[in-house]
Each structure stands twice: as C-alpha cells, then as structure tokens.
mmCIF file of C-alpha atoms in Angstrom:
data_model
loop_
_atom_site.group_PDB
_atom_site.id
_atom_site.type_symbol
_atom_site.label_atom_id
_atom_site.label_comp_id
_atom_site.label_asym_id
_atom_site.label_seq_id
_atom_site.Cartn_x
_atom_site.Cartn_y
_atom_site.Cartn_z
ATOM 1 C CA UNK A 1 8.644 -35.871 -5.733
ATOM 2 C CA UNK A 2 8.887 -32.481 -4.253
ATOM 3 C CA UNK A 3 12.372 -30.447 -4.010
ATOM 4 C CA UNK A 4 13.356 -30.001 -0.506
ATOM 5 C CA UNK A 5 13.229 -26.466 0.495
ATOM 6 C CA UNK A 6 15.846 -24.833 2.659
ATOM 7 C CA UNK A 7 14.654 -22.638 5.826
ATOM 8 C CA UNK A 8 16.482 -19.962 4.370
ATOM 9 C CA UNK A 9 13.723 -19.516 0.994
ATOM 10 C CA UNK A 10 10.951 -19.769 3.393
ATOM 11 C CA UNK A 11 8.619 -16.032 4.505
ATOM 12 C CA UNK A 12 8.924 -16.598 8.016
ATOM 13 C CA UNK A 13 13.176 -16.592 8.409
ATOM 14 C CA UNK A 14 12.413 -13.443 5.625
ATOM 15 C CA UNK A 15 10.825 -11.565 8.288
ATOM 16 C CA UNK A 16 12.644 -12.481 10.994
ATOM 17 C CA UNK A 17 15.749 -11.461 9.187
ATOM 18 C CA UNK A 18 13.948 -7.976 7.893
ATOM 19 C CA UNK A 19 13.118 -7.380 11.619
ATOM 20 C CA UNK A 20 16.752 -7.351 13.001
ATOM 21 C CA UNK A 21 18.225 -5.821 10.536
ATOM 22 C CA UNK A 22 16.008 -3.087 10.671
ATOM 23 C CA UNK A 23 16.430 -3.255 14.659
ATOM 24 C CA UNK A 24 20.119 -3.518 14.075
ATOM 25 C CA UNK A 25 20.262 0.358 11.085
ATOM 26 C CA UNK A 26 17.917 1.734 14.089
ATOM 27 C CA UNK A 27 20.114 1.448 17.052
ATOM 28 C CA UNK A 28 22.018 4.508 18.146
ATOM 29 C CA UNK A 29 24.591 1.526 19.426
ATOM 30 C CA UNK A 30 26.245 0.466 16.675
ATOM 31 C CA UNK A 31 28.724 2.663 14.223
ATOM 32 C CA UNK A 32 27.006 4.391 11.302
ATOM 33 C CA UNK A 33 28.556 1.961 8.773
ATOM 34 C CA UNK A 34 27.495 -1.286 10.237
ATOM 35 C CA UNK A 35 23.834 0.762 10.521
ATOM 36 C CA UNK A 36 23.965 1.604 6.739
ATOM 37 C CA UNK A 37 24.813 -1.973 6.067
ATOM 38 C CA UNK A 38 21.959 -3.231 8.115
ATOM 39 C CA UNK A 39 19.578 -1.204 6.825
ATOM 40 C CA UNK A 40 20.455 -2.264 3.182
ATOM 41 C CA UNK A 41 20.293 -5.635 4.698
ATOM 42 C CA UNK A 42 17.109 -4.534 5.967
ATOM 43 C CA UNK A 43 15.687 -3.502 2.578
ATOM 44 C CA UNK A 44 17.044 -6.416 0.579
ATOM 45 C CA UNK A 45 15.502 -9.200 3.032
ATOM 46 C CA UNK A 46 12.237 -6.896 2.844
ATOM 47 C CA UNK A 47 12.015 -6.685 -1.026
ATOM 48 C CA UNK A 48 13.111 -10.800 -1.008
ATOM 49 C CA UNK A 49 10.170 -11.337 1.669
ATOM 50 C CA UNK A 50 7.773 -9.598 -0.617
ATOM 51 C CA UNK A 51 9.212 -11.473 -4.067
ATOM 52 C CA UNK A 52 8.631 -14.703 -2.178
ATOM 53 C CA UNK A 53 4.817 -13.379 -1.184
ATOM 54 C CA UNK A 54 4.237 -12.446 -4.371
ATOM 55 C CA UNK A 55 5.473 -15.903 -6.187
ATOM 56 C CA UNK A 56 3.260 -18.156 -3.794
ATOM 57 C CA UNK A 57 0.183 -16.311 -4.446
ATOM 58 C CA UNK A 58 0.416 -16.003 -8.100
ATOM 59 C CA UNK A 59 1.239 -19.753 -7.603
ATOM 60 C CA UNK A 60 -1.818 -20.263 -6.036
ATOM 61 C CA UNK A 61 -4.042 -18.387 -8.649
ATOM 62 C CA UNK A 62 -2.527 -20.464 -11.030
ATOM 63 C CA UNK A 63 -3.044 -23.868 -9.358
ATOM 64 C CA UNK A 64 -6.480 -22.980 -8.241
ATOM 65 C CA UNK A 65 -7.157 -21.548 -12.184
ATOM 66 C CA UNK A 66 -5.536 -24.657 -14.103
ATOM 67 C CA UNK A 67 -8.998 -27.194 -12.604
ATOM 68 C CA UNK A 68 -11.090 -24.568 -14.190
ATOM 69 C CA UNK A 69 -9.123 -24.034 -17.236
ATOM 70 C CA UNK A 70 -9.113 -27.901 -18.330
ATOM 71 C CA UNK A 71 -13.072 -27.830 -17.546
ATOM 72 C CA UNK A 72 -14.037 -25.338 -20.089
#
C-alpha cells in the first residue's frame, strides 16, 4: 500500500509558498529583516520545489526504464 503523502511534500503548495515569499522580500511594506527572511524563505521553497521536480521525473525514467530493462 502506498504512504500517504502530506500537502506540504507536494509541487503545487512548493510554488505557492515560493510565490509569497518572494511577494512578501519584494514589498517596500515590510521591514528589511522580515524581507531578508522571506526572500531566504523564498529561495529555500524554490530550490525544495525544484528537488521535488527533479525526484519525480527521474522517478519516472526509472519506472518507465525498469519494463524495458526486464525485457532485454
């Protein structure tokens, strides 16, 4: 049986979370250290959304390789 994933591992709430806090580092409203913590926010749900990009589709060139592999 499959794990349950949480929302939270999932591309789409990466993005989402990316997006504000790179809206958050770029408004002139907020106090430069809660914009410096945003935009490392920023960056770390970035480089996360692009880990978890990376890991499905080498997870799909493996699944869709494995078929292939066993008929040779």
């Amino acid at each position: 049986m499959a794990e349950k994933r949480s929302y939270l591992d999932t591309p789409a709430y990466m993005a989402v979370l990316a997006t504000v806090a790179f809206w958050a580092a770029a408004s002139t409203g907020n106090a430069l250290p809660a914009r410096v913590l945003a935009g490392v926010c920023a960056v770390g749900a970035a480089a996360n959304l692009v880990r978890l990009l990376v890991g499905r589709r080498r997870g799909r060139r493996t699944a869709a390789e494995a078929p292939a592999a066993a008929d040779g």
